[in-house]
């Protein structure tokens, strides 16, 4: 998979992509990642990327021309892939959306800033708009790090052991069970006896029970038997 990210702050992304799983996947040739400076696609002396909003109001709006020039330069003839704008107005990123985008051969990610992006970019350049959650960021860059990480770890061969993905899909939709390592007692707090028992069946049952209990307490929306009606009606 090839991913191009366009931003006015390339350094915010470069560092995040040079570590851990993303770095290993790049080194192995599983993903090809490129970060581009939007200002390189301007044509004025001041490398201007924003301007005052028509109709007035506070803040600035990102100009359309640099986005169009950047994306049209990066899109490949044979496979343009999908162009994604990261914006608070987008559809919420979840694992299903990550899985769908991870199947693309090419992705171009646009990081918005300021008060917004000229509407013609959304309408005529972007295929989908994505948000990573209901909180306010200063721009799309941290969201791009999140999205790229979610996509890279879904690429075949990106994770160390295939075991990890098997386990993830097995327990999909449930929160994790509590985990312990040595020592068996720390400051008087003991590791549950069942984990030291050597009874693998009992350990499996205990873990599954804790997963369900924890999911019911913290994320009842994840339990399919208990679908939240308020999310499907308006
Ligand atoms: C004053 C502007 N805000 C009014 C509520 C809107 C706004 C525009 C741009 C708020 C934040 C931003 C910058 N954020 C992003 O570009 C962004 C984002 C986010 O803030 N939260 C979750 N996901 C994303 S993806 C991109």
PDB file of C-alpha atoms and ligand atoms in Angstrom:
ATOM      1  CA  UNK A   1       0.000   0.000   0.000  1.00  0.00           C
ATOM      2  CA  UNK A   2       1.191   3.518  -0.797  1.00  0.00           C
ATOM      3  CA  UNK A   3       0.032   6.412   1.415  1.00  0.00           C
ATOM      4  CA  UNK A   4       0.685  10.088   0.680  1.00  0.00           C
ATOM      5  CA  UNK A   5      -0.043  12.649   3.386  1.00  0.00           C
ATOM      6  CA  UNK A   6      -0.322  16.345   2.572  1.00  0.00           C
ATOM      7  CA  UNK A   7       0.130  18.823   5.424  1.00  0.00           C
ATOM      8  CA  UNK A   8       1.542  22.258   6.197  1.00  0.00           C
ATOM      9  CA  UNK A   9       3.473  20.648   9.102  1.00  0.00           C
ATOM     10  CA  UNK A  10       5.447  17.695   7.703  1.00  0.00           C
ATOM     11  CA  UNK A  11       7.642  17.411  10.840  1.00  0.00           C
ATOM     12  CA  UNK A  12       4.555  16.586  12.937  1.00  0.00           C
ATOM     13  CA  UNK A  13       4.190  13.375  10.940  1.00  0.00           C
ATOM     14  CA  UNK A  14       7.709  12.431   9.927  1.00  0.00           C
ATOM     15  CA  UNK A  15       8.753  11.514  13.471  1.00  0.00           C
ATOM     16  CA  UNK A  16       5.692   9.434  14.214  1.00  0.00           C
ATOM     17  CA  UNK A  17       6.197   7.373  11.066  1.00  0.00           C
ATOM     18  CA  UNK A  18       9.821   6.548  11.872  1.00  0.00           C
ATOM     19  CA  UNK A  19       9.174   4.260  14.816  1.00  0.00           C
ATOM     20  CA  UNK A  20       7.860   0.899  15.825  1.00  0.00           C
ATOM     21  CA  UNK A  21       5.451  -1.008  13.604  1.00  0.00           C
ATOM     22  CA  UNK A  22       5.195   1.711  10.969  1.00  0.00           C
ATOM     23  CA  UNK A  23       8.969   1.918  10.605  1.00  0.00           C
ATOM     24  CA  UNK A  24       9.292  -1.859  10.374  1.00  0.00           C
ATOM     25  CA  UNK A  25       6.530  -2.060   7.753  1.00  0.00           C
ATOM     26  CA  UNK A  26       8.242   0.661   5.711  1.00  0.00           C
ATOM     27  CA  UNK A  27      11.616  -1.046   5.984  1.00  0.00           C
ATOM     28  CA  UNK A  28      10.061  -4.323   4.833  1.00  0.00           C
ATOM     29  CA  UNK A  29       8.392  -2.626   1.873  1.00  0.00           C
ATOM     30  CA  UNK A  30       4.882  -3.415   3.148  1.00  0.00           C
ATOM     31  CA  UNK A  31       3.902   0.250   3.029  1.00  0.00           C
ATOM     32  CA  UNK A  32       5.326   3.155   1.116  1.00  0.00           C
ATOM     33  CA  UNK A  33       4.714   6.389   3.018  1.00  0.00           C
ATOM     34  CA  UNK A  34       5.314   9.900   1.729  1.00  0.00           C
ATOM     35  CA  UNK A  35       4.722  13.178   3.569  1.00  0.00           C
ATOM     36  CA  UNK A  36       4.337  16.311   1.446  1.00  0.00           C
ATOM     37  CA  UNK A  37       4.390  19.993   2.349  1.00  0.00           C
ATOM     38  CA  UNK A  38       1.277  21.703   0.972  1.00  0.00           C
ATOM     39  CA  UNK A  39       3.322  24.879   0.536  1.00  0.00           C
ATOM     40  CA  UNK A  40       5.414  23.141  -2.121  1.00  0.00           C
ATOM     41  CA  UNK A  41       2.295  23.238  -4.293  1.00  0.00           C
ATOM     42  CA  UNK A  42       1.724  26.992  -4.045  1.00  0.00           C
ATOM     43  CA  UNK A  43       2.901  29.365  -6.752  1.00  0.00           C
ATOM     44  CA  UNK A  44       3.252  32.708  -4.990  1.00  0.00           C
ATOM     45  CA  UNK A  45       6.316  34.131  -3.309  1.00  0.00           C
ATOM     46  CA  UNK A  46       4.822  33.801   0.173  1.00  0.00           C
ATOM     47  CA  UNK A  47       3.674  30.194  -0.357  1.00  0.00           C
ATOM     48  CA  UNK A  48       0.186  31.182   0.750  1.00  0.00           C
ATOM     49  CA  UNK A  49      -2.177  28.358   1.742  1.00  0.00           C
ATOM     50  CA  UNK A  50      -5.020  30.312   3.395  1.00  0.00           C
ATOM     51  CA  UNK A  51      -7.149  33.389   2.863  1.00  0.00           C
ATOM     52  CA  UNK A  52     -10.060  35.305   4.391  1.00  0.00           C
ATOM     53  CA  UNK A  53     -13.492  33.700   4.302  1.00  0.00           C
ATOM     54  CA  UNK A  54     -16.004  35.055   1.773  1.00  0.00           C
ATOM     55  CA  UNK A  55     -18.934  36.471   3.689  1.00  0.00           C
ATOM     56  CA  UNK A  56     -16.714  37.430   6.594  1.00  0.00           C
ATOM     57  CA  UNK A  57     -16.223  35.815   9.952  1.00  0.00           C
ATOM     58  CA  UNK A  58     -13.334  34.832  12.168  1.00  0.00           C
ATOM     59  CA  UNK A  59     -10.350  32.830  11.066  1.00  0.00           C
ATOM     60  CA  UNK A  60      -8.941  31.759   7.749  1.00  0.00           C
ATOM     61  CA  UNK A  61      -9.911  29.216   5.110  1.00  0.00           C
ATOM     62  CA  UNK A  62      -7.464  26.978   3.282  1.00  0.00           C
ATOM     63  CA  UNK A  63      -7.300  27.907  -0.416  1.00  0.00           C
ATOM     64  CA  UNK A  64      -8.317  25.283  -2.969  1.00  0.00           C
ATOM     65  CA  UNK A  65      -5.491  25.653  -5.534  1.00  0.00           C
ATOM     66  CA  UNK A  66      -2.603  24.106  -3.543  1.00  0.00           C
ATOM     67  CA  UNK A  67      -4.753  21.082  -2.605  1.00  0.00           C
ATOM     68  CA  UNK A  68      -5.801  20.469  -6.208  1.00  0.00           C
ATOM     69  CA  UNK A  69      -2.261  20.872  -7.518  1.00  0.00           C
ATOM     70  CA  UNK A  70      -0.879  18.541  -4.838  1.00  0.00           C
ATOM     71  CA  UNK A  71      -3.457  15.777  -5.226  1.00  0.00           C
ATOM     72  CA  UNK A  72      -3.470  15.920  -9.026  1.00  0.00           C
ATOM     73  CA  UNK A  73       0.324  15.682  -9.009  1.00  0.00           C
ATOM     74  CA  UNK A  74       0.299  12.693  -6.668  1.00  0.00           C
ATOM     75  CA  UNK A  75      -2.559  10.708  -8.151  1.00  0.00           C
ATOM     76  CA  UNK A  76      -1.264   7.985 -10.394  1.00  0.00           C
ATOM     77  CA  UNK A  77      -2.861   7.527 -13.800  1.00  0.00           C
ATOM     78  CA  UNK A  78      -3.539   3.805 -13.468  1.00  0.00           C
ATOM     79  CA  UNK A  79      -4.802   3.818  -9.876  1.00  0.00           C
ATOM     80  CA  UNK A  80      -5.784   7.140  -8.291  1.00  0.00           C
ATOM     81  CA  UNK A  81      -6.774   5.385  -5.050  1.00  0.00           C
ATOM     82  CA  UNK A  82      -8.908   7.259  -2.554  1.00  0.00           C
ATOM     83  CA  UNK A  83      -8.447  10.809  -1.322  1.00  0.00           C
ATOM     84  CA  UNK A  84      -9.383  11.330   2.319  1.00  0.00           C
ATOM     85  CA  UNK A  85      -9.840  14.632   4.140  1.00  0.00           C
ATOM     86  CA  UNK A  86      -9.358  14.541   7.905  1.00  0.00           C
ATOM     87  CA  UNK A  87     -11.947  16.836   9.420  1.00  0.00           C
ATOM     88  CA  UNK A  88     -14.150  17.026  12.523  1.00  0.00           C
ATOM     89  CA  UNK A  89     -17.140  16.785  10.136  1.00  0.00           C
ATOM     90  CA  UNK A  90     -16.134  13.401   8.747  1.00  0.00           C
ATOM     91  CA  UNK A  91     -17.489   9.967   9.473  1.00  0.00           C
ATOM     92  CA  UNK A  92     -16.063   8.541  12.666  1.00  0.00           C
ATOM     93  CA  UNK A  93     -13.076   6.232  12.240  1.00  0.00           C
ATOM     94  CA  UNK A  94     -13.669   2.725  13.558  1.00  0.00           C
ATOM     95  CA  UNK A  95     -12.062  -0.660  12.877  1.00  0.00           C
ATOM     96  CA  UNK A  96     -14.523  -1.462  10.073  1.00  0.00           C
ATOM     97  CA  UNK A  97     -13.610   1.753   8.235  1.00  0.00           C
ATOM     98  CA  UNK A  98      -9.907   1.081   8.843  1.00  0.00           C
ATOM     99  CA  UNK A  99     -10.301  -2.422   7.375  1.00  0.00           C
ATOM    100  CA  UNK A 100     -12.014  -1.052   4.280  1.00  0.00           C
ATOM    101  CA  UNK A 101      -9.371   1.644   3.660  1.00  0.00           C
ATOM    102  CA  UNK A 102      -6.536  -0.805   4.381  1.00  0.00           C
ATOM    103  CA  UNK A 103      -7.554  -2.738   1.265  1.00  0.00           C
ATOM    104  CA  UNK A 104      -6.801   0.237  -0.995  1.00  0.00           C
ATOM    105  CA  UNK A 105      -3.596   0.162  -3.017  1.00  0.00           C
ATOM    106  CA  UNK A 106      -3.216   3.927  -2.776  1.00  0.00           C
ATOM    107  CA  UNK A 107      -4.449   6.542  -0.340  1.00  0.00           C
ATOM    108  CA  UNK A 108      -3.951  10.307  -0.287  1.00  0.00           C
ATOM    109  CA  UNK A 109      -4.617  11.899   3.108  1.00  0.00           C
ATOM    110  CA  UNK A 110      -5.240  15.635   3.453  1.00  0.00           C
ATOM    111  CA  UNK A 111      -4.669  17.296   6.829  1.00  0.00           C
ATOM    112  CA  UNK A 112      -6.857  20.347   7.317  1.00  0.00           C
ATOM    113  CA  UNK A 113      -5.935  23.283   9.555  1.00  0.00           C
ATOM    114  CA  UNK A 114      -7.274  26.680  10.513  1.00  0.00           C
ATOM    115  CA  UNK A 115     -11.037  27.097  10.573  1.00  0.00           C
ATOM    116  CA  UNK A 116     -11.531  24.906   7.555  1.00  0.00           C
ATOM    117  CA  UNK A 117     -10.925  24.042   3.939  1.00  0.00           C
ATOM    118  CA  UNK A 118     -12.604  25.643   0.914  1.00  0.00           C
ATOM    119  CA  UNK A 119     -15.765  23.658   0.221  1.00  0.00           C
ATOM    120  CA  UNK A 120     -14.723  22.962  -3.390  1.00  0.00           C
ATOM    121  CA  UNK A 121     -11.942  20.730  -2.067  1.00  0.00           C
ATOM    122  CA  UNK A 122     -14.509  18.568  -0.256  1.00  0.00           C
ATOM    123  CA  UNK A 123     -16.873  18.547  -3.205  1.00  0.00           C
ATOM    124  CA  UNK A 124     -14.519  17.974  -6.118  1.00  0.00           C
ATOM    125  CA  UNK A 125     -11.262  16.521  -4.805  1.00  0.00           C
ATOM    126  CA  UNK A 126     -12.058  14.437  -1.758  1.00  0.00           C
ATOM    127  CA  UNK A 127     -13.683  10.985  -1.813  1.00  0.00           C
ATOM    128  CA  UNK A 128     -14.318  10.747   1.912  1.00  0.00           C
ATOM    129  CA  UNK A 129     -14.122  12.827   5.062  1.00  0.00           C
ATOM    130  CA  UNK A 130     -13.000  11.186   8.280  1.00  0.00           C
ATOM    131  CA  UNK A 131     -12.909  12.249  11.938  1.00  0.00           C
ATOM    132  CA  UNK A 132     -11.120  10.271  14.639  1.00  0.00           C
ATOM    133  CA  UNK A 133     -13.547  11.200  17.420  1.00  0.00           C
ATOM    134  CA  UNK A 134     -15.557  13.859  19.140  1.00  0.00           C
ATOM    135  CA  UNK A 135     -12.883  16.131  20.586  1.00  0.00           C
ATOM    136  CA  UNK A 136     -11.190  19.186  19.152  1.00  0.00           C
ATOM    137  CA  UNK A 137      -7.697  18.918  17.673  1.00  0.00           C
ATOM    138  CA  UNK A 138      -5.680  21.801  16.245  1.00  0.00           C
ATOM    139  CA  UNK A 139      -5.496  20.115  12.886  1.00  0.00           C
ATOM    140  CA  UNK A 140      -5.668  16.867  10.986  1.00  0.00           C
ATOM    141  CA  UNK A 141      -2.027  15.857  11.659  1.00  0.00           C
ATOM    142  CA  UNK A 142      -2.556  13.859  14.876  1.00  0.00           C
ATOM    143  CA  UNK A 143      -5.535  12.219  13.168  1.00  0.00           C
ATOM    144  CA  UNK A 144      -3.310  11.253  10.235  1.00  0.00           C
ATOM    145  CA  UNK A 145      -0.906   9.529  12.627  1.00  0.00           C
ATOM    146  CA  UNK A 146      -3.825   7.591  14.108  1.00  0.00           C
ATOM    147  CA  UNK A 147      -5.274   6.634  10.730  1.00  0.00           C
ATOM    148  CA  UNK A 148      -1.941   5.592   9.223  1.00  0.00           C
ATOM    149  CA  UNK A 149      -1.119   3.469  12.271  1.00  0.00           C
ATOM    150  CA  UNK A 150      -4.489   1.719  12.086  1.00  0.00           C
ATOM    151  CA  UNK A 151      -4.012   1.020   8.364  1.00  0.00           C
ATOM    152  CA  UNK A 152      -0.393  -0.094   8.512  1.00  0.00           C
ATOM    153  CA  UNK A 153      -0.970  -2.718  11.202  1.00  0.00           C
ATOM    154  CA  UNK A 154      -3.718  -4.213   9.024  1.00  0.00           C
ATOM    155  CA  UNK A 155      -1.329  -4.789   6.119  1.00  0.00           C
ATOM    156  CA  UNK A 156      -0.430  -8.456   5.684  1.00  0.00           C
ATOM    157  CA  UNK A 157       2.947  -9.082   7.298  1.00  0.00           C
ATOM    158  CA  UNK A 158       3.084  -5.789   9.198  1.00  0.00           C
ATOM    159  CA  UNK A 159       2.822  -7.383  12.622  1.00  0.00           C
ATOM    160  CA  UNK A 160       5.528  -9.565  14.068  1.00  0.00           C
ATOM    161  CA  UNK A 161       3.482 -12.716  14.510  1.00  0.00           C
ATOM    162  CA  UNK A 162       0.324 -13.702  12.625  1.00  0.00           C
ATOM    163  CA  UNK A 163      -0.879 -14.996  16.016  1.00  0.00           C
ATOM    164  CA  UNK A 164      -1.692 -11.446  17.107  1.00  0.00           C
ATOM    165  CA  UNK A 165      -4.281 -10.908  14.385  1.00  0.00           C
ATOM    166  CA  UNK A 166      -5.837 -14.328  15.001  1.00  0.00           C
ATOM    167  CA  UNK A 167      -6.313 -13.451  18.653  1.00  0.00           C
ATOM    168  CA  UNK A 168      -7.633 -10.004  17.828  1.00  0.00           C
ATOM    169  CA  UNK A 169     -10.290 -11.332  15.491  1.00  0.00           C
ATOM    170  CA  UNK A 170     -11.193 -14.100  17.942  1.00  0.00           C
ATOM    171  CA  UNK A 171     -11.970 -11.648  20.701  1.00  0.00           C
ATOM    172  CA  UNK A 172     -13.216  -8.910  18.360  1.00  0.00           C
ATOM    173  CA  UNK A 173     -15.796  -6.716  19.969  1.00  0.00           C
ATOM    174  CA  UNK A 174     -14.752  -7.451  23.549  1.00  0.00           C
ATOM    175  CA  UNK A 175     -12.399  -5.517  25.780  1.00  0.00           C
ATOM    176  CA  UNK A 176      -9.204  -7.178  26.970  1.00  0.00           C
ATOM    177  CA  UNK A 177      -9.001  -9.459  29.987  1.00  0.00           C
ATOM    178  CA  UNK A 178      -6.784  -8.366  32.920  1.00  0.00           C
ATOM    179  CA  UNK A 179      -3.136  -9.300  32.432  1.00  0.00           C
ATOM    180  CA  UNK A 180      -0.436 -10.019  34.999  1.00  0.00           C
ATOM    181  CA  UNK A 181       3.228 -10.855  35.006  1.00  0.00           C
ATOM    182  CA  UNK A 182       5.703 -11.622  37.791  1.00  0.00           C
ATOM    183  CA  UNK A 183       5.904 -11.210  40.713  1.00  0.00           C
ATOM    184  CA  UNK A 184       2.938 -13.267  41.954  1.00  0.00           C
ATOM    185  CA  UNK A 185       2.532 -10.834  44.845  1.00  0.00           C
ATOM    186  CA  UNK A 186       3.357  -7.116  44.651  1.00  0.00           C
ATOM    187  CA  UNK A 187       2.761  -4.852  47.685  1.00  0.00           C
ATOM    188  CA  UNK A 188       0.327  -7.447  48.973  1.00  0.00           C
ATOM    189  CA  UNK A 189      -1.705  -7.543  45.733  1.00  0.00           C
ATOM    190  CA  UNK A 190      -1.864 -11.096  44.494  1.00  0.00           C
ATOM    191  CA  UNK A 191      -2.213 -12.410  40.971  1.00  0.00           C
ATOM    192  CA  UNK A 192      -5.516 -14.358  40.697  1.00  0.00           C
ATOM    193  CA  UNK A 193      -4.880 -18.003  41.682  1.00  0.00           C
ATOM    194  CA  UNK A 194      -6.440 -19.408  38.518  1.00  0.00           C
ATOM    195  CA  UNK A 195      -3.641 -17.861  36.418  1.00  0.00           C
ATOM    196  CA  UNK A 196      -1.033 -19.727  38.479  1.00  0.00           C
ATOM    197  CA  UNK A 197      -3.017 -22.994  38.477  1.00  0.00           C
ATOM    198  CA  UNK A 198      -1.715 -24.347  35.176  1.00  0.00           C
ATOM    199  CA  UNK A 199      -5.310 -25.326  34.259  1.00  0.00           C
ATOM    200  CA  UNK A 200      -5.519 -23.911  30.713  1.00  0.00           C
ATOM    201  CA  UNK A 201      -9.242 -24.520  30.395  1.00  0.00           C
ATOM    202  CA  UNK A 202      -9.933 -22.674  33.640  1.00  0.00           C
ATOM    203  CA  UNK A 203      -7.674 -19.818  32.525  1.00  0.00           C
ATOM    204  CA  UNK A 204      -9.561 -19.527  29.206  1.00  0.00           C
ATOM    205  CA  UNK A 205     -12.944 -19.472  30.973  1.00  0.00           C
ATOM    206  CA  UNK A 206     -11.758 -16.922  33.540  1.00  0.00           C
ATOM    207  CA  UNK A 207     -10.405 -14.628  30.827  1.00  0.00           C
ATOM    208  CA  UNK A 208     -13.596 -14.827  28.763  1.00  0.00           C
ATOM    209  CA  UNK A 209     -15.717 -14.061  31.835  1.00  0.00           C
ATOM    210  CA  UNK A 210     -13.577 -11.041  32.728  1.00  0.00           C
ATOM    211  CA  UNK A 211     -13.801  -9.793  29.110  1.00  0.00           C
ATOM    212  CA  UNK A 212     -17.575  -9.963  29.093  1.00  0.00           C
ATOM    213  CA  UNK A 213     -17.872  -8.472  32.577  1.00  0.00           C
ATOM    214  CA  UNK A 214     -15.556  -5.577  31.702  1.00  0.00           C
ATOM    215  CA  UNK A 215     -17.212  -4.932  28.358  1.00  0.00           C
ATOM    216  CA  UNK A 216     -20.670  -4.872  29.975  1.00  0.00           C
ATOM    217  CA  UNK A 217     -19.445  -2.416  32.621  1.00  0.00           C
ATOM    218  CA  UNK A 218     -17.429  -0.079  30.415  1.00  0.00           C
ATOM    219  CA  UNK A 219     -18.577  -0.516  26.808  1.00  0.00           C
ATOM    220  CA  UNK A 220     -22.067  -2.059  26.718  1.00  0.00           C
ATOM    221  CA  UNK A 221     -22.389  -0.633  23.176  1.00  0.00           C
ATOM    222  CA  UNK A 222     -19.911  -3.297  22.007  1.00  0.00           C
ATOM    223  CA  UNK A 223     -22.103  -6.224  23.102  1.00  0.00           C
ATOM    224  CA  UNK A 224     -24.208  -7.106  20.069  1.00  0.00           C
ATOM    225  CA  UNK A 225     -27.006  -8.660  22.165  1.00  0.00           C
ATOM    226  CA  UNK A 226     -27.486  -5.269  23.772  1.00  0.00           C
ATOM    227  CA  UNK A 227     -27.471  -2.910  20.782  1.00  0.00           C
ATOM    228  CA  UNK A 228     -28.063   0.654  21.852  1.00  0.00           C
ATOM    229  CA  UNK A 229     -31.355   1.760  20.268  1.00  0.00           C
ATOM    230  CA  UNK A 230     -30.445   5.442  20.642  1.00  0.00           C
ATOM    231  CA  UNK A 231     -27.715   5.012  18.014  1.00  0.00           C
ATOM    232  CA  UNK A 232     -30.065   3.680  15.354  1.00  0.00           C
ATOM    233  CA  UNK A 233     -32.992   6.033  15.815  1.00  0.00           C
ATOM    234  CA  UNK A 234     -33.204   9.789  15.720  1.00  0.00           C
TER     235      UNK A 234
HETATM  236  C1  LIG B   1     -13.277  26.924  15.232  1.00  0.00           C
HETATM  237  C2  LIG B   1     -13.377  25.721  14.364  1.00  0.00           C
HETATM  238  N1  LIG B   1     -14.087  24.621  14.971  1.00  0.00           N
HETATM  239  C3  LIG B   1     -15.474  24.893  15.330  1.00  0.00           C
HETATM  240  C4  LIG B   1     -16.022  23.838  16.200  1.00  0.00           C
HETATM  241  C5  LIG B   1     -14.117  23.572  13.985  1.00  0.00           C
HETATM  242  C6  LIG B   1     -12.806  22.933  13.866  1.00  0.00           C
HETATM  243  C7  LIG B   1     -12.094  22.984  12.662  1.00  0.00           C
HETATM  244  C8  LIG B   1     -10.884  22.353  12.561  1.00  0.00           C
HETATM  245  C9  LIG B   1     -12.266  22.233  14.920  1.00  0.00           C
HETATM  246  C10 LIG B   1     -11.042  21.590  14.810  1.00  0.00           C
HETATM  247  C11 LIG B   1     -10.361  21.663  13.637  1.00  0.00           C
HETATM  248  C12 LIG B   1      -9.063  20.966  13.504  1.00  0.00           C
HETATM  249  N2  LIG B   1      -9.298  19.493  13.606  1.00  0.00           N
HETATM  250  C13 LIG B   1      -9.138  18.680  12.588  1.00  0.00           C
HETATM  251  O1  LIG B   1      -8.754  19.113  11.531  1.00  0.00           O
HETATM  252  C14 LIG B   1      -9.473  17.277  12.742  1.00  0.00           C
HETATM  253  C15 LIG B   1     -10.073  16.548  13.813  1.00  0.00           C
HETATM  254  C16 LIG B   1     -10.524  16.947  15.112  1.00  0.00           C
HETATM  255  O2  LIG B   1     -10.434  18.097  15.549  1.00  0.00           O
HETATM  256  N3  LIG B   1     -11.090  15.983  15.914  1.00  0.00           N
HETATM  257  C17 LIG B   1     -11.216  14.697  15.531  1.00  0.00           C
HETATM  258  N4  LIG B   1     -10.817  14.276  14.336  1.00  0.00           N
HETATM  259  C18 LIG B   1     -10.258  15.204  13.503  1.00  0.00           C
HETATM  260  S1  LIG B   1      -9.706  14.882  11.968  1.00  0.00           S
HETATM  261  C19 LIG B   1      -9.237  16.414  11.682  1.00  0.00           C
END
